[in-house]
Tab-separated table of C-alpha atoms in Angstrom:
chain	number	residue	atom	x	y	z
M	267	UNK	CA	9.255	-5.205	15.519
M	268	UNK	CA	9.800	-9.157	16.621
M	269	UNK	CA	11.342	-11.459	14.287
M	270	UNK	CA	10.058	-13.677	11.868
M	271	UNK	CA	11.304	-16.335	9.751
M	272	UNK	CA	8.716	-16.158	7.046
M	273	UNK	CA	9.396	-12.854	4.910
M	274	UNK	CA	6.889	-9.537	5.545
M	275	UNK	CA	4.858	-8.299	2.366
M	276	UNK	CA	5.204	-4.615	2.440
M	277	UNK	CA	2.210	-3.039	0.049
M	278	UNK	CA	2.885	0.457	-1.005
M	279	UNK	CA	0.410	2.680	-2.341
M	280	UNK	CA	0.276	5.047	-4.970
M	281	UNK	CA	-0.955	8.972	-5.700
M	282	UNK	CA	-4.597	9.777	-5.668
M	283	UNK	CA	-4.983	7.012	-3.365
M	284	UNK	CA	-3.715	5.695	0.343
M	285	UNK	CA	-3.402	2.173	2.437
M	286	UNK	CA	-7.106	1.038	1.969
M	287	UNK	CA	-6.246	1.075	-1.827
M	288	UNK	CA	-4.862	-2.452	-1.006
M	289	UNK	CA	-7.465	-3.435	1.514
M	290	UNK	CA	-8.515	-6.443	-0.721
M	291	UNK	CA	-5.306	-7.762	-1.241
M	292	UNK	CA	-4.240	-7.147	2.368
M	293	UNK	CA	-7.180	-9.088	3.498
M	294	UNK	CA	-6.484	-11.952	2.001
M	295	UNK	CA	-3.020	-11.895	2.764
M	296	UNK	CA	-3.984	-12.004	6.192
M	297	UNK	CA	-6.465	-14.168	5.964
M	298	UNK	CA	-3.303	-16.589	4.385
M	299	UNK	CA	-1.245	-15.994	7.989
M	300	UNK	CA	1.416	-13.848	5.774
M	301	UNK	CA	3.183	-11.151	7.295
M	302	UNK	CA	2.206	-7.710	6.015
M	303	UNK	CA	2.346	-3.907	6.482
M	304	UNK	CA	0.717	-0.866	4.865
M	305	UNK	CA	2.226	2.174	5.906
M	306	UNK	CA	1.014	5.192	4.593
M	307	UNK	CA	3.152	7.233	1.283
M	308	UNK	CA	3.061	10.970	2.613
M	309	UNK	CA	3.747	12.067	-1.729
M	310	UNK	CA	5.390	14.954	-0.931
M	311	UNK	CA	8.755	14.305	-3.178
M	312	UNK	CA	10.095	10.915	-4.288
M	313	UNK	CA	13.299	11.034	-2.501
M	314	UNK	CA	11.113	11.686	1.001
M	315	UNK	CA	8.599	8.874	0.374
M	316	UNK	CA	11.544	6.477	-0.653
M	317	UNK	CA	12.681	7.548	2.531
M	318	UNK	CA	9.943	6.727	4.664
M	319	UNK	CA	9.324	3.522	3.345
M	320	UNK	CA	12.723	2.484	3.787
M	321	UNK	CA	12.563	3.579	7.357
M	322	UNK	CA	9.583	0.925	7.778
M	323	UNK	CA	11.385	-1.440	6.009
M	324	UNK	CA	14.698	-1.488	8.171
M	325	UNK	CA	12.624	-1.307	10.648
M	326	UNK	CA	11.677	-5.005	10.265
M	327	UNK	CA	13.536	-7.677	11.765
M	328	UNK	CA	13.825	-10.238	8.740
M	329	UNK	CA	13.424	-10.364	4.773
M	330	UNK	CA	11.134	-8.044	2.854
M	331	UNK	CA	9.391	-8.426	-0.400
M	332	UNK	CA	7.978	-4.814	-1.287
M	333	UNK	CA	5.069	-4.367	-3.666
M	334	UNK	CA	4.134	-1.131	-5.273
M	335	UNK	CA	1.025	0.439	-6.910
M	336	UNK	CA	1.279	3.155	-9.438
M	337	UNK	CA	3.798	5.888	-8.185
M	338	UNK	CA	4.169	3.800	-5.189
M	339	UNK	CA	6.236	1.832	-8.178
M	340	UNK	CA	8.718	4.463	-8.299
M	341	UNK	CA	9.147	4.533	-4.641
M	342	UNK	CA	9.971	1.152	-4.200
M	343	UNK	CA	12.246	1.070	-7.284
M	344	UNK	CA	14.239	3.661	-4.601
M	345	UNK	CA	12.975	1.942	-1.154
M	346	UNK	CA	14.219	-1.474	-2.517
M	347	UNK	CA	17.771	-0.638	-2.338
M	348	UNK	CA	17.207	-1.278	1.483
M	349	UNK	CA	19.592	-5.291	2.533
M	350	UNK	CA	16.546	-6.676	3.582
M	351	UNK	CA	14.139	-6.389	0.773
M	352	UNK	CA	14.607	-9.416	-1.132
M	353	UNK	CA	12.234	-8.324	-4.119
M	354	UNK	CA	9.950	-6.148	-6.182
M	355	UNK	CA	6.140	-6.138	-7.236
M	356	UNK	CA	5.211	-3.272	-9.783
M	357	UNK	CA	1.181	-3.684	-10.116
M	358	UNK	CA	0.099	-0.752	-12.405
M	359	UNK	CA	3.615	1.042	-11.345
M	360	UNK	CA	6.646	2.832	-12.326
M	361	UNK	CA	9.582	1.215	-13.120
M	362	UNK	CA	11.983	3.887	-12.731
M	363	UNK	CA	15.587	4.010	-14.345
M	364	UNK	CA	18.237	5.758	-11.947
M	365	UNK	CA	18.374	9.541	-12.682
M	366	UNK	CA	15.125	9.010	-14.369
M	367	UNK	CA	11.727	11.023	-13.199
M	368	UNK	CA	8.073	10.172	-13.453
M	369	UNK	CA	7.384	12.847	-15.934
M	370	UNK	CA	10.377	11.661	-18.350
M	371	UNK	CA	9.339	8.181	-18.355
M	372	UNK	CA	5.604	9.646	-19.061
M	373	UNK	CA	6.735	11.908	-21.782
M	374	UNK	CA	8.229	9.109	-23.924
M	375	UNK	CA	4.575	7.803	-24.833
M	376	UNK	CA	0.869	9.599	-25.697
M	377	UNK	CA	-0.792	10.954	-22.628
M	378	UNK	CA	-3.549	8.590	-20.569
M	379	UNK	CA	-7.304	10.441	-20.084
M	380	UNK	CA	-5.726	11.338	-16.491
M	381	UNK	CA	-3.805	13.948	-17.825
M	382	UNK	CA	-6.733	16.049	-19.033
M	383	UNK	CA	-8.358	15.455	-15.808
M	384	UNK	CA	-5.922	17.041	-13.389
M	385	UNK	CA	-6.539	19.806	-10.313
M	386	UNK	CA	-3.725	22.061	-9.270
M	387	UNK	CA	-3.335	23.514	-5.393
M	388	UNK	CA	-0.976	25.234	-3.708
M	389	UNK	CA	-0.436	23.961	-0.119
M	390	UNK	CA	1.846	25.947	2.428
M	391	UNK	CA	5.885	24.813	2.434
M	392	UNK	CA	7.244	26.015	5.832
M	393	UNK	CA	9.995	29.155	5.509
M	394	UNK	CA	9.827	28.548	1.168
M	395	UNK	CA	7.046	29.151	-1.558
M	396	UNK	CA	4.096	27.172	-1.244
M	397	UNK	CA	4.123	23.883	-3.248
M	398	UNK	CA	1.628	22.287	-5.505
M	399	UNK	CA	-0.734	19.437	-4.455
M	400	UNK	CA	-2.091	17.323	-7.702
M	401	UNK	CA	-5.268	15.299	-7.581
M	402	UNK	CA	-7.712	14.556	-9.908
M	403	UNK	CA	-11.203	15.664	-11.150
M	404	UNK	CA	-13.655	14.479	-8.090
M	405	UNK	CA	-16.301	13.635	-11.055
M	406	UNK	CA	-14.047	12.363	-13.332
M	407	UNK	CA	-12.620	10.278	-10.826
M	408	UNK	CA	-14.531	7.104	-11.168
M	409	UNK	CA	-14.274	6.638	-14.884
M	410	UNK	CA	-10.596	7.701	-15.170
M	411	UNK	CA	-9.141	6.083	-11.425
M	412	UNK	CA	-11.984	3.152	-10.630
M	413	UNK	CA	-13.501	2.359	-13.531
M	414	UNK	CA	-14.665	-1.464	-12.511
M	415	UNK	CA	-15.093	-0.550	-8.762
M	416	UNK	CA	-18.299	-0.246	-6.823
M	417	UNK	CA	-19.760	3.197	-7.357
M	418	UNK	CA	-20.223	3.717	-4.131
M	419	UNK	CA	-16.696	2.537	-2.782
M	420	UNK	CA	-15.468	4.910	-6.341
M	421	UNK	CA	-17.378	8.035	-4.901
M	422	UNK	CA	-15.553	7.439	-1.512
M	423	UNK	CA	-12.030	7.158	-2.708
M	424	UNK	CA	-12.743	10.160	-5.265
M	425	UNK	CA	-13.731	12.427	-2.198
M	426	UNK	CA	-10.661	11.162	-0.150
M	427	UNK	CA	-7.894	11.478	-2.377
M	428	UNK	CA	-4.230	11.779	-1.264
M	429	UNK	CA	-2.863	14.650	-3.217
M	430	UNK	CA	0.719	14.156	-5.164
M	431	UNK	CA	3.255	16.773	-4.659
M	432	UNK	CA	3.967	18.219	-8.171
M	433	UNK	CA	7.426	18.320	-7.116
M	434	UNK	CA	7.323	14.368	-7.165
M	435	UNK	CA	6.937	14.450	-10.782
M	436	UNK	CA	10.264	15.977	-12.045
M	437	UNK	CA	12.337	14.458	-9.066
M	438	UNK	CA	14.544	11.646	-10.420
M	439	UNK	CA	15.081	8.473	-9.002
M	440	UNK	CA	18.240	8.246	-7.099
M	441	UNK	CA	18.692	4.454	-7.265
M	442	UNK	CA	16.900	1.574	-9.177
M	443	UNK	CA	16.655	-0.982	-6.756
M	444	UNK	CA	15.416	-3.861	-10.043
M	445	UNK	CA	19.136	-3.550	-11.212
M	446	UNK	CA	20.435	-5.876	-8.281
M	447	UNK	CA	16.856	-7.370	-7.105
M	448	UNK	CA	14.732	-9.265	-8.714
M	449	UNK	CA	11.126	-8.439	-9.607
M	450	UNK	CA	7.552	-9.464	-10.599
M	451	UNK	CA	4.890	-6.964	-12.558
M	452	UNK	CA	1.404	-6.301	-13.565
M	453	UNK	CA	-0.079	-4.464	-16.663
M	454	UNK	CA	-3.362	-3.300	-15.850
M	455	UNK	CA	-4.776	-3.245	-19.947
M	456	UNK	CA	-7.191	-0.952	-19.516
M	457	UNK	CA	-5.490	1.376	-17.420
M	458	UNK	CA	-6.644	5.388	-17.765
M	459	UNK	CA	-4.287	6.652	-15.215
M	460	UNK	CA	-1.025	5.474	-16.507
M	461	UNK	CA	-1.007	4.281	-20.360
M	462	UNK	CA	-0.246	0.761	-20.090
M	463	UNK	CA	2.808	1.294	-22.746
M	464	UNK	CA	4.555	3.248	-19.822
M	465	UNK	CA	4.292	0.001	-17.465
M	466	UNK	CA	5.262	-2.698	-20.442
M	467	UNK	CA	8.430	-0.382	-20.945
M	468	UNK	CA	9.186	-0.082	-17.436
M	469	UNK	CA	9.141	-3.397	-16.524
M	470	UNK	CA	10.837	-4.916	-20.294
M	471	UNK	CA	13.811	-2.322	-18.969
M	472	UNK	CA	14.070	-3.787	-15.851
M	473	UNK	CA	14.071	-7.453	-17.132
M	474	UNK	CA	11.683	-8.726	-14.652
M	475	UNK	CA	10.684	-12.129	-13.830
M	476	UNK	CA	7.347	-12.268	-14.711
M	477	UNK	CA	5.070	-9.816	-16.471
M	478	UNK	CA	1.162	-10.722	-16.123
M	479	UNK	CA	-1.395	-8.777	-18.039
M	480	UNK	CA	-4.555	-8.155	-16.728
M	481	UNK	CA	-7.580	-6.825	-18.255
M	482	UNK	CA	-8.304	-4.659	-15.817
M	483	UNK	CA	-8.470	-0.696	-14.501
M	484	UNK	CA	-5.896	1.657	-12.713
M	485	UNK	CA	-6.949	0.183	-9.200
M	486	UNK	CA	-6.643	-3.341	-10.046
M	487	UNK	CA	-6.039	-4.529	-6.904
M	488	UNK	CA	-9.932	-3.477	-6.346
M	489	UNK	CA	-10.901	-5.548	-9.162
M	490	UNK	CA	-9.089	-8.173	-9.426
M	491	UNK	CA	-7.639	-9.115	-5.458
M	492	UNK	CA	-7.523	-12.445	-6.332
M	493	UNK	CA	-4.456	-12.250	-9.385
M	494	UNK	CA	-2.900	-9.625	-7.511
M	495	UNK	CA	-2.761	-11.309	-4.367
M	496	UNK	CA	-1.315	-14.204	-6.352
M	497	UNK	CA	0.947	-12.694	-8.233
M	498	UNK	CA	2.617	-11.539	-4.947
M	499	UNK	CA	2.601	-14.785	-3.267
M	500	UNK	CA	3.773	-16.681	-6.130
M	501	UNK	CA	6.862	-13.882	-6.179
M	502	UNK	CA	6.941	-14.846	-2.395
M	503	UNK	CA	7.372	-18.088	-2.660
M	504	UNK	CA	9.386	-18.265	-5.406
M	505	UNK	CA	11.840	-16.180	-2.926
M	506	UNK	CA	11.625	-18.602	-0.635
């Protein structure tokens, strides 16, 4: 990838979702002449997502600021230990302690409507026993995922989920990437997928910057581009 003086936004999504997740934000990012990337989060275990995103990352020639949605929260908490990322952006995410997993962090507070809402399927693991794929309720979807997006655009991204490997759940994080760099979150208030309490925790533990709340759902970067683009580029430039 060529080099570039001016730092590249790398936008990470989450479970239940993929890259167009971000398409508003990544629009206007775009649209602002800053450097971005969207690479797709396979969630098949936390260590092999951190992985992959940390192969993209050291893949670019020049400084990184990595921004995560939701579990993609917890992968960049492990991602971000790569030289060139030069910060975090937790929007709706998981701020992971090392050794910690998604489902400890979870337990510690009362259960969001997702977790009544859940579907369970196995999906085949080459040479071992098959794994399970998570996902959520197709009709619930809207209400509990994208409450405060566009029916329409809520009925596509219901029917085109991206599974989460239950396996992801338990796996702890290896590393916690906020301990050495800094970072920047976002509270989505009236968030049904993750109880806000769990992100307020997450990022008081990790001493961030900058905390915004927004009253807003789980896909807040669908509902409210405009903050979340900002929040990022203020964490950019602030960086700079």
């Amino acid at each position: 990838m060529a080099a570039s003086a001016q730092p590249t936004i790398v936008l990470v999504h989450g479970a239940f979702a993929d890259a167009a997740s971000w398409s508003p934000v990544t629009e206007r990012l775009l649209a602002q002449d800053v450097p971005v990337l969207v690479p797709p989060v396979y969630n098949r275990s936390l260590s092999a997502d951190a992985a992959a995103i940390r192969a993209v990352v050291e893949r670019i020639d020049g400084p990184v600021l990595l921004a995560g949605h939701s579990y993609g929260g917890a992968v960049i908490t492990v991602a971000g230990m790569a030289d060139n990322v030069i910060g975090l952006v937790y929007v709706a995410g998981y701020a992971l302690e090392e050794g910690e997993s998604l489902g400890q962090l979870q337990g510690g507070f009362p259960d969001s409507d997702l977790a009544a809402h859940l579907v369970y399927a196995p999906y085949p693991v080459e040479g071992g026993e098959p794994g399970t794929d998570v996902s959520v309720e197709i009709d619930a979807f809207p209400a509990i995922f994208a409450a405060g997006v566009d029916p329409a655009r809520a009925r596509v991204f219901a029917v085109s989920q991206r599974p989460l490997s239950a396996f992801a759940f338990t796996e702890p994080a290896s590393a916690a990437a906020w301990q050495t760099k800094p970072g920047w979150g976002i509270v989505s208030t009236a968030d049904h997928t993750i109880n806000p309490e769990v992100e307020r925790f997450g990022y008081r533990r990790a001493d961030l910057r900058k905390v915004v709340e927004l009253d807003a759902p789980h896909l807040v970067m669908q509902t409210h581009p405009d903050e979340v683009t900002g929040v990022i580029t203020a964490a950019l430039a602030e960086l700079s």
